[in-house]
């Protein structure tokens, strides 16, 4: 299930116009965006919506996701909706 859910999340996030690259191993993700300002907005908006993500100190143009291995597909779909909405908000701000 981990690979199926991971691939779903990767495919959904990769399709967003603001995403430059998605890297992952299992359910650990690095999402590269155009600037650190956009990443900061995405991280903050996700947190406001109840989803915890974090930026990389070594690469400020990326944020990370590390959901638990027990993540269900329903939870993944909810998380993806929050992240995509946060990305839209950050890019259109």
C-alpha atoms as one frame of an Amber mdcrd trajectory, in Angstrom:
protein
   0.000   0.000   0.000   2.882   2.399   0.727   4.048   2.397  -2.897   0.505
   2.786  -4.240  -0.264   5.727  -1.964   3.176   7.255  -2.502   2.783   7.092
  -6.268  -0.685   8.651  -6.030   0.652  11.586  -3.989   3.639  12.011  -6.302
   1.461  11.992  -9.425  -1.005  14.492  -7.998   1.614  16.942  -6.726   3.777
  16.634  -9.870   0.847  17.781 -11.981   0.667  21.204 -10.262   2.048  24.034
 -12.393   4.130  25.439  -9.528   5.990  22.209  -8.808   9.396  21.867 -10.421
  10.147  18.361  -9.143   8.894  15.780  -6.660  11.425  13.396  -5.157  10.465
  10.570  -2.861  11.416   7.376  -1.168   8.354   5.513   0.077   6.255   8.179
   1.774   9.081  10.669   2.346   8.732  13.526  -0.143  10.700  16.574  -1.234
   8.719  19.001  -3.363  10.708  21.649  -5.250   9.016  24.930  -6.069  10.043
  28.166  -7.763  11.088  30.150  -4.683  11.498  30.063  -0.952   8.671  32.606
  -0.592   6.226  30.241  -2.278   7.450  27.330  -0.151   6.982  29.387   3.028
   3.423  30.259   2.007   2.624  26.623   1.174   3.990  25.378   4.504   2.110
  28.037   6.470  -1.164  27.509   4.577  -0.941  23.746   5.033  -0.450  24.241
   8.760  -3.504  26.526   8.912  -5.470  23.698   7.271  -4.179  21.104   9.742
  -1.483  19.450   7.622   2.099  19.479   8.862   4.852  19.970   6.306   8.219
  21.651   6.679  10.815  23.376   4.525  14.377  22.161   4.152  17.018  24.295
   5.822  19.575  23.188   3.227  17.254  23.830   0.261  14.801  26.676   0.924
  13.015  26.155  -2.418  11.703  22.756  -1.248   9.323  21.504   1.382   8.984
  18.018   2.762   6.234  15.606   3.694   6.692  12.544   5.869   3.286  10.989
   6.534   3.036   7.835   8.629   3.230   4.476   6.883  -0.302   3.775   8.136
  -1.684   6.576   5.918  -4.868   5.472   4.167  -5.797   6.401   0.607  -8.650
   8.542   1.949  -6.225  10.453   4.171  -3.810  10.812   1.245  -6.580  12.266
  -0.914  -7.470  14.763   1.825  -3.812  15.728   2.251  -3.304  16.189  -1.489
  -6.364  18.453  -1.675  -4.977  20.622   1.138  -1.507  20.800  -0.427  -2.797
  21.641  -3.910  -5.045  24.321  -2.453  -2.109  25.739  -0.481   0.013  25.774
  -3.647  -2.699  27.632  -5.552  -2.995  30.141  -2.714   0.781  30.677  -2.548
   1.235  31.122  -6.287  -1.750  33.424  -6.750  -1.056  35.579  -3.690
